[in-house]
CSV table of C-alpha atoms in Angstrom, one decimal:
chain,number,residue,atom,x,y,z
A,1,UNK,CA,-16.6,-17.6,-17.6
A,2,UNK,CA,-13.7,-18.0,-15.3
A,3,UNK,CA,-10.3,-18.8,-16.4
A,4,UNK,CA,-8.8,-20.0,-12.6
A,5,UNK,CA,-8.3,-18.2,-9.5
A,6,UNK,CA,-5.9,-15.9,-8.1
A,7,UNK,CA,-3.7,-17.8,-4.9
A,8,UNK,CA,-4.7,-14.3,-2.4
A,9,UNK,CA,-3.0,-13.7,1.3
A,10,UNK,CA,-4.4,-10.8,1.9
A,11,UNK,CA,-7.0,-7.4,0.7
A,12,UNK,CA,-6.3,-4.2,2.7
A,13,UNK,CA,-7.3,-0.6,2.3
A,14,UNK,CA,-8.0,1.7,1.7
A,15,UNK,CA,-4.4,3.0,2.3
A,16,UNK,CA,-2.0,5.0,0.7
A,17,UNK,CA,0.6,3.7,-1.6
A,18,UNK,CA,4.1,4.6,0.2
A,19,UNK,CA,6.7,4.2,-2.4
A,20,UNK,CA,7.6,4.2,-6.4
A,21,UNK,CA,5.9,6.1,-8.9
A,22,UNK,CA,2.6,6.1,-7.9
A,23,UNK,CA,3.7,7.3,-4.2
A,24,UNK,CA,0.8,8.9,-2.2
A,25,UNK,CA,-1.7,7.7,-4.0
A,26,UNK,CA,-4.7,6.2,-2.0
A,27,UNK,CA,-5.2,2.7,-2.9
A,28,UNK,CA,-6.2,-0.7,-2.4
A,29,UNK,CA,-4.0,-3.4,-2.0
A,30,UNK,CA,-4.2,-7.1,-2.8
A,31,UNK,CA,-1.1,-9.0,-2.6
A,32,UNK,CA,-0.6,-12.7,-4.0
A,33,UNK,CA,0.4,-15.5,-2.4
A,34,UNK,CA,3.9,-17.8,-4.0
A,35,UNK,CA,7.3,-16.0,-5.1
A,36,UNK,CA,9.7,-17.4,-7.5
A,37,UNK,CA,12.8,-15.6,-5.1
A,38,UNK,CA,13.8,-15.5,-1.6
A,39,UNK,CA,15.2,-12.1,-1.3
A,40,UNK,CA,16.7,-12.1,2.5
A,41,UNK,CA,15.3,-8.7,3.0
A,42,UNK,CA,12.3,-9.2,1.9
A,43,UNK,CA,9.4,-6.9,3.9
A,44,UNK,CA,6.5,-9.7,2.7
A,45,UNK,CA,8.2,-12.9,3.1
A,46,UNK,CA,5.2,-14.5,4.7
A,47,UNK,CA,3.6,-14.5,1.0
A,48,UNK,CA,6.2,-17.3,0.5
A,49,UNK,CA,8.0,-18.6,3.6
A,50,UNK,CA,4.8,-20.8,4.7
A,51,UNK,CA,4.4,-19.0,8.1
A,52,UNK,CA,0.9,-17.8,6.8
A,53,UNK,CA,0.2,-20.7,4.3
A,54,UNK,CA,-3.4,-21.0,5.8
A,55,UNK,CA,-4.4,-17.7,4.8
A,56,UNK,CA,-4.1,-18.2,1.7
A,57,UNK,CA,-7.5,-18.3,-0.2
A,58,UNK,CA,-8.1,-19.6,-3.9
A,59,UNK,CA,-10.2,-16.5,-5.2
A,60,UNK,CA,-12.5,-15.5,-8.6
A,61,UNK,CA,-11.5,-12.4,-10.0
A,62,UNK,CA,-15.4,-11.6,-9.6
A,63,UNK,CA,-14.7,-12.5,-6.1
A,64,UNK,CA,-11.6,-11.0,-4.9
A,65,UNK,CA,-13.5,-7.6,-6.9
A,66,UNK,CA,-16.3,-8.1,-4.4
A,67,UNK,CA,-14.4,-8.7,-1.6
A,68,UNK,CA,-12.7,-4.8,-2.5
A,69,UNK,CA,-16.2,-3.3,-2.3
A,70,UNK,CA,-17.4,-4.9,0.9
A,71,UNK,CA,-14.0,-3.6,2.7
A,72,UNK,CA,-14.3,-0.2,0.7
A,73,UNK,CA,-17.9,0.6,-0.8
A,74,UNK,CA,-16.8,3.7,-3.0
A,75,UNK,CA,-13.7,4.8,-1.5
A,76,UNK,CA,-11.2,3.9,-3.9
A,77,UNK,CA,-10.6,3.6,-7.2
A,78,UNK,CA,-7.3,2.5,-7.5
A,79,UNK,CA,-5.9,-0.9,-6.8
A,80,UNK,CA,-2.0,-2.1,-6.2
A,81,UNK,CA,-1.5,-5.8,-7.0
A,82,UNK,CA,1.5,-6.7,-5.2
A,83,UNK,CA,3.2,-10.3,-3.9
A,84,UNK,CA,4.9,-12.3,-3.7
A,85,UNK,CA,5.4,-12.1,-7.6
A,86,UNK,CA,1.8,-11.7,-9.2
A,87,UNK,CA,3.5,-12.4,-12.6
A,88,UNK,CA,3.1,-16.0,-11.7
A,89,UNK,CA,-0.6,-15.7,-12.5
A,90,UNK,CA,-1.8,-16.0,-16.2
A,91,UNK,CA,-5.4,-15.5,-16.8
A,92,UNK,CA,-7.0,-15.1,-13.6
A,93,UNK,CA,-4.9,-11.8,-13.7
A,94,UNK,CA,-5.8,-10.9,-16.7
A,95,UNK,CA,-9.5,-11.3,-16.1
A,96,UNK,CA,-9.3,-9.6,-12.6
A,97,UNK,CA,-7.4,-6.6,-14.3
A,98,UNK,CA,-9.9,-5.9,-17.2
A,99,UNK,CA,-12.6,-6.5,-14.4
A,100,UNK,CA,-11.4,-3.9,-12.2
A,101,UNK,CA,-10.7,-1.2,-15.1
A,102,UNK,CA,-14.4,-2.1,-16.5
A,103,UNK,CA,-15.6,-0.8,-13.4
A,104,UNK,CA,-13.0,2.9,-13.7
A,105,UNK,CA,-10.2,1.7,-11.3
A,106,UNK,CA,-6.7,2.4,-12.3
A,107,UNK,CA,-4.2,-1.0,-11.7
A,108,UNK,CA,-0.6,-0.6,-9.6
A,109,UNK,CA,1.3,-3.7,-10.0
A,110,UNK,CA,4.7,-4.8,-9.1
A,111,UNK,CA,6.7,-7.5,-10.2
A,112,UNK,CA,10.5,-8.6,-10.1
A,113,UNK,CA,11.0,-8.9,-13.6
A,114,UNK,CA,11.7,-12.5,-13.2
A,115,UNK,CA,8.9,-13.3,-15.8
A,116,UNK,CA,6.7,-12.3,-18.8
A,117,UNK,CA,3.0,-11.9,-18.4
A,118,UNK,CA,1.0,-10.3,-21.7
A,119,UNK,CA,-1.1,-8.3,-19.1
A,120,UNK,CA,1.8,-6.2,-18.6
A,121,UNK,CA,0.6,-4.0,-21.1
A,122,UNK,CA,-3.0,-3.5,-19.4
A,123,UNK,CA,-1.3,-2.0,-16.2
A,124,UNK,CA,-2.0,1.3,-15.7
A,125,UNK,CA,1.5,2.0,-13.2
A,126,UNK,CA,3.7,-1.3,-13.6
A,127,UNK,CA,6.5,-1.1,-12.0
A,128,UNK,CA,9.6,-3.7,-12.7
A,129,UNK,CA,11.8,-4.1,-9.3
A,130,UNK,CA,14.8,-6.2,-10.4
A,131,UNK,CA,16.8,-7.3,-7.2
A,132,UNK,CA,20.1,-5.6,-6.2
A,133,UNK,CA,23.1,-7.9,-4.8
A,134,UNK,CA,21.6,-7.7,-1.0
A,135,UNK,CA,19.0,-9.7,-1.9
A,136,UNK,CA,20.8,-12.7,-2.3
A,137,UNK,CA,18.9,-13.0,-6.1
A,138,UNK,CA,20.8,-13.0,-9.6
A,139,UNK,CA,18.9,-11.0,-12.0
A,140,UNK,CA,18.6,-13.1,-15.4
A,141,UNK,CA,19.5,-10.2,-17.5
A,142,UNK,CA,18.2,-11.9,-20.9
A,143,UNK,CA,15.0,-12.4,-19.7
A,144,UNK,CA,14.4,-9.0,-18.3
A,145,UNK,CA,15.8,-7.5,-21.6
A,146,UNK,CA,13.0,-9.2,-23.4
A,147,UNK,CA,10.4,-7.9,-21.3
A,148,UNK,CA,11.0,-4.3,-21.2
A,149,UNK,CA,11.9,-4.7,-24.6
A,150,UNK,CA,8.0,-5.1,-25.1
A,151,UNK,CA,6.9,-2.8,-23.0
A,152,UNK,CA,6.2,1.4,-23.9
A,153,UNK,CA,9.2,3.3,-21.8
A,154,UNK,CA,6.6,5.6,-21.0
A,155,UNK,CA,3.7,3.0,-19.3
A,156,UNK,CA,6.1,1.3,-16.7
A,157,UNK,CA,9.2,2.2,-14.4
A,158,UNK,CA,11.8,0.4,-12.8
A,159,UNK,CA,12.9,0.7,-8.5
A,160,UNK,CA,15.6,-0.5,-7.2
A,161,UNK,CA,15.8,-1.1,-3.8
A,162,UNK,CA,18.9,-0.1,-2.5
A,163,UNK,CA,21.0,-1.0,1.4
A,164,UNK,CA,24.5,-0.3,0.2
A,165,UNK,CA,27.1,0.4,-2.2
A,166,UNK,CA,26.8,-2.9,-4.1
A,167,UNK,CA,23.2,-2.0,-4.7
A,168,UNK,CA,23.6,1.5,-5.8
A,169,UNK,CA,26.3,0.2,-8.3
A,170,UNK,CA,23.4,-2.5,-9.4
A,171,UNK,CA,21.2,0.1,-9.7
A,172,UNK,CA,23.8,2.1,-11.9
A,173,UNK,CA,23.8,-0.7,-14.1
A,174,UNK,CA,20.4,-1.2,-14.4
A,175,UNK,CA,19.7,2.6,-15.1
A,176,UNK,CA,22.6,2.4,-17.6
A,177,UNK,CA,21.1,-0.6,-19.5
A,178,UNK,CA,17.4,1.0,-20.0
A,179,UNK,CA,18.1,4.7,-20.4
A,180,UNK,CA,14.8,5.8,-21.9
A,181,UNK,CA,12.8,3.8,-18.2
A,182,UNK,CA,11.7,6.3,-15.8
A,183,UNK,CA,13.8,5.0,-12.9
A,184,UNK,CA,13.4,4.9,-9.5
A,185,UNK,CA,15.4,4.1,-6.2
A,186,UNK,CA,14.0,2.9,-2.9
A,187,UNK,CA,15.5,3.2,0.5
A,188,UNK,CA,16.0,-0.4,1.6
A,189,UNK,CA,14.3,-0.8,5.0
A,190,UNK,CA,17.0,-3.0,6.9
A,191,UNK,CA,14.9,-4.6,9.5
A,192,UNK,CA,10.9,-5.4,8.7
A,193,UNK,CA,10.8,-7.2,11.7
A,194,UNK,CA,11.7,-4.2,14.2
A,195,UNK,CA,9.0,-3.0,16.6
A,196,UNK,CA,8.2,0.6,17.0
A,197,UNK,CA,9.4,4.0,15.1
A,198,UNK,CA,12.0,3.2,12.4
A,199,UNK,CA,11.8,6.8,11.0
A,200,UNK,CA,15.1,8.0,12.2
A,201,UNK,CA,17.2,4.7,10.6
A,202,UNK,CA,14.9,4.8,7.4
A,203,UNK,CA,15.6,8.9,7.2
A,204,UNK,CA,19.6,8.3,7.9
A,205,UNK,CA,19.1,5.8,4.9
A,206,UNK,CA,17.8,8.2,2.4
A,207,UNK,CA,19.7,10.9,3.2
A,208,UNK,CA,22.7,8.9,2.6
A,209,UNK,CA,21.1,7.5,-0.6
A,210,UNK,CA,20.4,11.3,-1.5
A,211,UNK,CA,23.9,11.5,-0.9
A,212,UNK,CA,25.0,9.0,-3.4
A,213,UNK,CA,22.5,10.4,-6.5
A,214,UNK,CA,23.5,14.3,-6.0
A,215,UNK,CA,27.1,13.0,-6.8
A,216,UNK,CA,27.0,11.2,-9.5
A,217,UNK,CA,26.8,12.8,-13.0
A,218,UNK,CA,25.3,9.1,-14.3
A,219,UNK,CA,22.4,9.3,-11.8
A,220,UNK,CA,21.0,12.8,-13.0
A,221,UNK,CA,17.2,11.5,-13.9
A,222,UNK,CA,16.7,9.3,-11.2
A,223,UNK,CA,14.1,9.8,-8.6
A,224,UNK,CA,15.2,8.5,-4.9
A,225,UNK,CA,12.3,8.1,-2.5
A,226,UNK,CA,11.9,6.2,0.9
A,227,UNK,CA,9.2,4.1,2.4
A,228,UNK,CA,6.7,6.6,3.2
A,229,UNK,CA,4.1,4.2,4.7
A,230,UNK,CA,7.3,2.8,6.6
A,231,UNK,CA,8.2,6.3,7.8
A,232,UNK,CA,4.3,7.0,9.3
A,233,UNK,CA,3.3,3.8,9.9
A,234,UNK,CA,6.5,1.7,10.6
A,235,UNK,CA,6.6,-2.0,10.2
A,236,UNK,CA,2.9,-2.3,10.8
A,237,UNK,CA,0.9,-4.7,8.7
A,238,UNK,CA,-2.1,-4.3,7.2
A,239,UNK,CA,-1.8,-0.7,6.3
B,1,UNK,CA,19.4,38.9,-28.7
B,2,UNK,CA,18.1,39.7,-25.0
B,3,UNK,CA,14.5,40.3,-23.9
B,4,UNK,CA,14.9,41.0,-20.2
B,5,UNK,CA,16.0,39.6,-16.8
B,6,UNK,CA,15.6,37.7,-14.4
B,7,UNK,CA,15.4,38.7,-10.8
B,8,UNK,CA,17.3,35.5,-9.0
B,9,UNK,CA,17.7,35.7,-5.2
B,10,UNK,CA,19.3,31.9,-4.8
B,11,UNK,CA,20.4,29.1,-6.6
B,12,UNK,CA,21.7,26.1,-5.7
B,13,UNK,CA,22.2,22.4,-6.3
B,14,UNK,CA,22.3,19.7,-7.8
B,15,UNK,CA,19.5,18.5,-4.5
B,16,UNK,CA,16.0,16.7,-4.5
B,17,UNK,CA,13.1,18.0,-5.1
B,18,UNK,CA,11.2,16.8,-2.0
B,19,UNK,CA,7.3,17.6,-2.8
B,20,UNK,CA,5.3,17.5,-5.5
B,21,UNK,CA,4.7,15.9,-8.9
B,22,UNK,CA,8.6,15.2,-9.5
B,23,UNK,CA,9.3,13.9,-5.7
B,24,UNK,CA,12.3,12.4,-5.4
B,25,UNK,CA,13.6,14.0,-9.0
B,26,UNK,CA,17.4,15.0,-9.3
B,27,UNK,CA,17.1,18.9,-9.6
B,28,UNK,CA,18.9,22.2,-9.5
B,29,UNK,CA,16.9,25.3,-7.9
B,30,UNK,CA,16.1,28.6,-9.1
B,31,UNK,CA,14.3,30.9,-6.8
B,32,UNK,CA,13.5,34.0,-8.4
B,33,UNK,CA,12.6,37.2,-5.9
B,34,UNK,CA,9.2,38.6,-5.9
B,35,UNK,CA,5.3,37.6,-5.4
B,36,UNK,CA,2.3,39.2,-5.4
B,37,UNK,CA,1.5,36.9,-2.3
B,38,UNK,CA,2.1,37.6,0.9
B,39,UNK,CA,1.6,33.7,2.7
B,40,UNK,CA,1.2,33.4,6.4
B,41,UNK,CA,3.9,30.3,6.2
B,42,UNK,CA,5.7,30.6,3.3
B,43,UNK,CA,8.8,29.0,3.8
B,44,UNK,CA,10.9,31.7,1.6
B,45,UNK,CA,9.1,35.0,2.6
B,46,UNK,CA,13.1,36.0,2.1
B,47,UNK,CA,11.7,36.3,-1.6
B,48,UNK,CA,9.7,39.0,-0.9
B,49,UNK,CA,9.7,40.5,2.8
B,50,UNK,CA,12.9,42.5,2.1
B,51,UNK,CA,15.1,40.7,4.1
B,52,UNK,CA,17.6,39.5,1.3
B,53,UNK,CA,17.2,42.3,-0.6
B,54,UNK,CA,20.6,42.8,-1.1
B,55,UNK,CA,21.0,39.3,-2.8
B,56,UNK,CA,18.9,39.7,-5.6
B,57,UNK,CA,20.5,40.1,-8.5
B,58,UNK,CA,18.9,40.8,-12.3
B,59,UNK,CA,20.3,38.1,-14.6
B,60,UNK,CA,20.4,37.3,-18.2
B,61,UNK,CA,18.9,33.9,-18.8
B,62,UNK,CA,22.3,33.2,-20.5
B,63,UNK,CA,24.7,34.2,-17.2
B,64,UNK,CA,21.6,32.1,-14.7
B,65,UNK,CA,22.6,29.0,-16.9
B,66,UNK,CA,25.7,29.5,-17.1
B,67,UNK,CA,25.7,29.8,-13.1
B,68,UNK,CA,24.1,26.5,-12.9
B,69,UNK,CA,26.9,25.2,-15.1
B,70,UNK,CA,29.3,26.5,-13.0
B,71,UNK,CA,27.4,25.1,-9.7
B,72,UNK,CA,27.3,21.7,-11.1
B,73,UNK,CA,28.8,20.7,-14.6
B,74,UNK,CA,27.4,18.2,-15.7
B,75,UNK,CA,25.9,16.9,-12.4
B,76,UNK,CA,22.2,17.3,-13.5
B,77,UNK,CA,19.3,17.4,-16.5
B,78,UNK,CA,16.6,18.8,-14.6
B,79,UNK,CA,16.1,22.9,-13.0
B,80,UNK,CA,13.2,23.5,-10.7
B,81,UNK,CA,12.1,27.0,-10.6
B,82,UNK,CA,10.4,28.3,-7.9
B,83,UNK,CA,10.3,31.7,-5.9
B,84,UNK,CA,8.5,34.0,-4.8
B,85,UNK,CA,6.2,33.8,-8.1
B,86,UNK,CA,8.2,33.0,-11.2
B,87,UNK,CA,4.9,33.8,-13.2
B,88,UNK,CA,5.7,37.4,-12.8
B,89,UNK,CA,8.6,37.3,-14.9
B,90,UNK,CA,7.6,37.4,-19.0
B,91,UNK,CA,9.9,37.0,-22.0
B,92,UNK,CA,13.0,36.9,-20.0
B,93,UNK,CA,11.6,33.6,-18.3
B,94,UNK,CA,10.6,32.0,-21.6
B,95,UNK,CA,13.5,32.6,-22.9
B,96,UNK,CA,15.7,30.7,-20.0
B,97,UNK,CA,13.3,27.9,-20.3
B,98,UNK,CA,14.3,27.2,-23.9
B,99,UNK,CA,17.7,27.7,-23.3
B,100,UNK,CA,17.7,25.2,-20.8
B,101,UNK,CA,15.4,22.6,-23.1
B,102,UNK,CA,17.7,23.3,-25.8
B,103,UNK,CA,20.5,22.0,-23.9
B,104,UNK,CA,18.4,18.8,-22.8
B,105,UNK,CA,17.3,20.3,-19.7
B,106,UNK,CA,13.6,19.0,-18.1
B,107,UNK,CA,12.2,22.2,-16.5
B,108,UNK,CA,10.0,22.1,-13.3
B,109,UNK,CA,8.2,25.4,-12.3
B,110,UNK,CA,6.1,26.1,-9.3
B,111,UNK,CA,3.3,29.1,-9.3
B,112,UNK,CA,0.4,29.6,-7.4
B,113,UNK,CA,-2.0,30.6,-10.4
B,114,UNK,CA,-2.9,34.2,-9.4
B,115,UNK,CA,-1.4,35.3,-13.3
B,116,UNK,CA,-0.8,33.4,-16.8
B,117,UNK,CA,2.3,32.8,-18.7
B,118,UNK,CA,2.3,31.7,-22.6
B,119,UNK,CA,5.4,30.0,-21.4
B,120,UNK,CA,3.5,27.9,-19.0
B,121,UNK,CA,2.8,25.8,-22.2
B,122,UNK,CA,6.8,24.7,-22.0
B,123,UNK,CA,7.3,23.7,-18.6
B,124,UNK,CA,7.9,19.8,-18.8
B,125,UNK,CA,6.9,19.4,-14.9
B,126,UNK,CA,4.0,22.7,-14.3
B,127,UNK,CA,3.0,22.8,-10.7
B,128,UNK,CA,0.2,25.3,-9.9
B,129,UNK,CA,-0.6,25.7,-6.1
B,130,UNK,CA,-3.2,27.5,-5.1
B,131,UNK,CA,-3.4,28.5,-1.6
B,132,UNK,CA,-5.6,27.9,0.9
B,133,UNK,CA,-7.2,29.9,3.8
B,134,UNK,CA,-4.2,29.5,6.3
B,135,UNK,CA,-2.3,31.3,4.1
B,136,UNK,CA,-4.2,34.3,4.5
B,137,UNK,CA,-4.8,34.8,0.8
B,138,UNK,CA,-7.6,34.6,-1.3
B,139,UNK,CA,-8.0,32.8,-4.7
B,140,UNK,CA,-9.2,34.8,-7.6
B,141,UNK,CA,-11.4,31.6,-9.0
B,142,UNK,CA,-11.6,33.3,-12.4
B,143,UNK,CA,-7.8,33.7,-13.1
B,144,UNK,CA,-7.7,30.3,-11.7
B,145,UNK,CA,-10.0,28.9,-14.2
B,146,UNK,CA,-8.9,31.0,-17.2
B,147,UNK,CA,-5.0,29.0,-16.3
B,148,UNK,CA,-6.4,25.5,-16.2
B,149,UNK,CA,-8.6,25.7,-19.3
B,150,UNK,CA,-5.7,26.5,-21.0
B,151,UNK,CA,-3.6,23.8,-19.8
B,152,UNK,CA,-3.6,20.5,-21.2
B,153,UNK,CA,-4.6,18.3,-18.2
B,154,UNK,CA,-2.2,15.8,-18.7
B,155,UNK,CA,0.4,18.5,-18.4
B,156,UNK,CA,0.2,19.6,-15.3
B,157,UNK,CA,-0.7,19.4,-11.3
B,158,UNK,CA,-2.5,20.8,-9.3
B,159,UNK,CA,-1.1,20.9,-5.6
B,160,UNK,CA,-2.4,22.6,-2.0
B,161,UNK,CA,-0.7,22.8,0.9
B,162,UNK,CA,-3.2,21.8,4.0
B,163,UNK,CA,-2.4,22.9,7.4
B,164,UNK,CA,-6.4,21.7,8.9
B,165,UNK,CA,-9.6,21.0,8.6
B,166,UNK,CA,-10.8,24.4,6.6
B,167,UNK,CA,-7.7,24.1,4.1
B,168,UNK,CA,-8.8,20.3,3.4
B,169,UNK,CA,-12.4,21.5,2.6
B,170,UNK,CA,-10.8,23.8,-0.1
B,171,UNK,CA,-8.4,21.4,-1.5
B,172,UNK,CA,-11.8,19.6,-2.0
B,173,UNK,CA,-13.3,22.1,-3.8
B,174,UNK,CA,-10.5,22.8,-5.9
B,175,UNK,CA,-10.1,19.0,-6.6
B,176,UNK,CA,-13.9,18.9,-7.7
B,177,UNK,CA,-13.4,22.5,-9.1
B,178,UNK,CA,-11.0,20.7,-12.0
B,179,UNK,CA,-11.4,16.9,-11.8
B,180,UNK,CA,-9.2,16.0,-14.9
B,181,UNK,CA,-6.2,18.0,-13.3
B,182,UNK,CA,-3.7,15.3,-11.2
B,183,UNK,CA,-4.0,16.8,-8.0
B,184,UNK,CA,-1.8,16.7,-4.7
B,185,UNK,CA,-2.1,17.5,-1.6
B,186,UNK,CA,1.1,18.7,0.4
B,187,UNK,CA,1.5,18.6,4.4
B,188,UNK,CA,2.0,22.3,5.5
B,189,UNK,CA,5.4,22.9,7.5
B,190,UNK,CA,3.8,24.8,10.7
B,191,UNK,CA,7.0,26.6,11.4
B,192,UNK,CA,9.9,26.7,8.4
B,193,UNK,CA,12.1,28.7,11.1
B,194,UNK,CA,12.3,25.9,13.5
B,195,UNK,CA,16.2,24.6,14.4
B,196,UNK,CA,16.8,21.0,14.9
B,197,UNK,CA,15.0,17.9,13.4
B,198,UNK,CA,11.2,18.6,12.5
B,199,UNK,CA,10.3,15.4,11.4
B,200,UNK,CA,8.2,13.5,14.4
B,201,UNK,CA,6.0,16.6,14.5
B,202,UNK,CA,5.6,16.3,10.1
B,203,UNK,CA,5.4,12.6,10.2
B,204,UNK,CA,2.7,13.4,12.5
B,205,UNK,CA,0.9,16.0,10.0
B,206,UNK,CA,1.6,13.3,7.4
B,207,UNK,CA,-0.7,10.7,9.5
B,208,UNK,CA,-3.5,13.2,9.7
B,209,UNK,CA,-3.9,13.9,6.2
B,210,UNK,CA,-3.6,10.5,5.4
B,211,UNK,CA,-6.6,9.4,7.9
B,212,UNK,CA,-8.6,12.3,6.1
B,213,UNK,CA,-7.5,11.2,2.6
B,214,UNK,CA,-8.6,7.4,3.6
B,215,UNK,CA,-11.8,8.1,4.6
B,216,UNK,CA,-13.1,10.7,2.3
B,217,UNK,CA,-14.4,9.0,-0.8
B,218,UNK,CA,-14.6,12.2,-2.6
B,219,UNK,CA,-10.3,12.5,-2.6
B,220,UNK,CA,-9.9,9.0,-3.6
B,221,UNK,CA,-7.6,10.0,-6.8
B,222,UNK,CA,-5.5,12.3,-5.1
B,223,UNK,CA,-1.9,11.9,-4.3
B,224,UNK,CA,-0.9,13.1,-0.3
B,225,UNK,CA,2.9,14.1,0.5
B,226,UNK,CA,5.4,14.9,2.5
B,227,UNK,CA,8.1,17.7,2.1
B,228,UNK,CA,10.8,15.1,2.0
B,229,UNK,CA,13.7,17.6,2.1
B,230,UNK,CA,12.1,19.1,5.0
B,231,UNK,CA,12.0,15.4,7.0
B,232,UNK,CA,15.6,14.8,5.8
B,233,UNK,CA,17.4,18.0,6.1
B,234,UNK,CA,14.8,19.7,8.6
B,235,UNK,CA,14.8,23.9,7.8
B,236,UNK,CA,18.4,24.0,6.3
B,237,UNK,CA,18.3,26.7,3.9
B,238,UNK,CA,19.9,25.9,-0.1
B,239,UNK,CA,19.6,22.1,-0.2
């Protein structure tokens, strides 16, 4: 019995996930359509701006699941559910999730931490990405409070993204705030747009971020990673 | 009371680990002197070819920690050690292990699983690389297996270095060898003597093991990575 569809702009993989704790893992990737923010930075921004509107497809979880298979056959067995913000989606979610793990796939999912969804707690590598200043977002600090509040320190982690100074003193906070969340930072990548090899900028960035973490005594269990799809692959889609 | 020491040739830090199970981590090094391998490409042959024989220095577990104290304050909550092969040292290592986890210290050790340690049973992050035929070495499957059955799966990784085609047909076996085991894959560094930036031509490695990963649906749960300090900081010696 369904219980709605999932609003999906795109299936791709297999691939390998580039970033946060489940980096280098081959996966597939299905990424939602609709975001409750407008980060200025944002790498996926056609999941919201309406520049790809008509490729978004209303889809069963049975459906998107089958749609996995025809593009992989057996060649994965791990999925990332990314946006847009996939905590938008109640049931169909839900459905898709336990469909996927009844069939031995482990679930990546990522999610601002704008919003409570009780499938949290069926992801297998959740990852909470509250927004640093650059974005342009506010974090509602109440609201992600009660979330991780309900969720096992050891089944989720939080990433910050991070360009600058503001952001890394975000991130301090946030780190500072949920002590016992294994925490991650991400090398912002500046420009999602640019054409051709971006390893050199993206490299500068982490080395500087690197920089940052090895000098403060408050950042000691931190993990500080880059883009690694973006540093192979650059700003190519679809990958 | 004292049971032994420890033969340190470097340490250094605080830095990033840039490979492995705790990518990304905040970390001190310890790189003890001495291996009963003798690797084609090992990237610290100093360890055991002689060369920096005169900087080895035999060291109480007490006086190493308190060396990393004086390297770093309290700048860190995490020590990798790594060598040569750590797992040639007994009591003495044990010992600076529980020292360090009795001063809230997370302990990541490296070893390439040609000999067993009771204190392998400690280490919070255990990484056991086997190596693979361009090293020039050949694993002693027995040993190998005697190590893993005693090792509680969710404790560990498994990681191998691949340099080609013949060392991804062992990391397969290996993988298939011990499916529970969380198993890496790590892109060899060709030449770890080479000035100047190295990362085009590893980026480049990086690619090709990702196309095999993608395509092979017997490594679909596997994790493939970079050396990140070796994209970042290139060859540079105690970072």
């Amino acid at each position: 019995m369904s219980r709605g569809k999932i609003p999906v702009i795109e299936t791709f993989g297999p691939t390998i996930q580039g970033e946060g704790m489940v980096i280098g893992r081959k996966t597939m990737f299905v990424r939602t359509a609709g975001c409750d923010y407008r980060c200025k930075w944002c790498d996926s921004a056609f999941t919201w701006d309406g520049s790809e509107k008509h490729r978004i497809r209303m889809m069963e979880p049975a459906e998107l699941f089958e749609e996995l298979i025809q593009l992989a056959g057996n060649n994965f067995d791990h999925v990332t559910i990314s946006g847009g913000n996939p905590a938008l989606i109640g049931e169909a979610m839900n459905d898709f999730i336990m469909l996927l793990q009844e069939h031995g796939m482990k679930i990546g999912l990522e999610t601002q931490g704008s919003k409570w969804q009780d499938w949290f707690l069926l992801v297998d590598d959740l990852t909470i990405s509250p927004k640093p200043p650059s974005s342009g977002m506010e974090t509602n600090f109440e609201i992600l409070d009660e979330i991780i509040a309900r969720l096992n320190p050891a089944a989720f982690s939080l990433k910050v993204v991070v360009f600058d100074d503001h952001d890394f003193a975000y991130a301090k906070k946030v780190h500072k705030r949920y002590p016992a969340a294994n925490f991650y930072l991400s090398v912002g990548n500046a420009n999602p747009n640019e054409k051709g090899d971006i390893s050199s900028r993206l490299l500068k960035s982490l080395d500087w971020l690197w920089g940052k973490v090895i000098e403060d005594p408050e950042m000691n269990n931190v993990k500080a990673l880059p883009q690694l799809h973006a540093l192979v692959w650059a700003n190519k889609r679809g990958v």
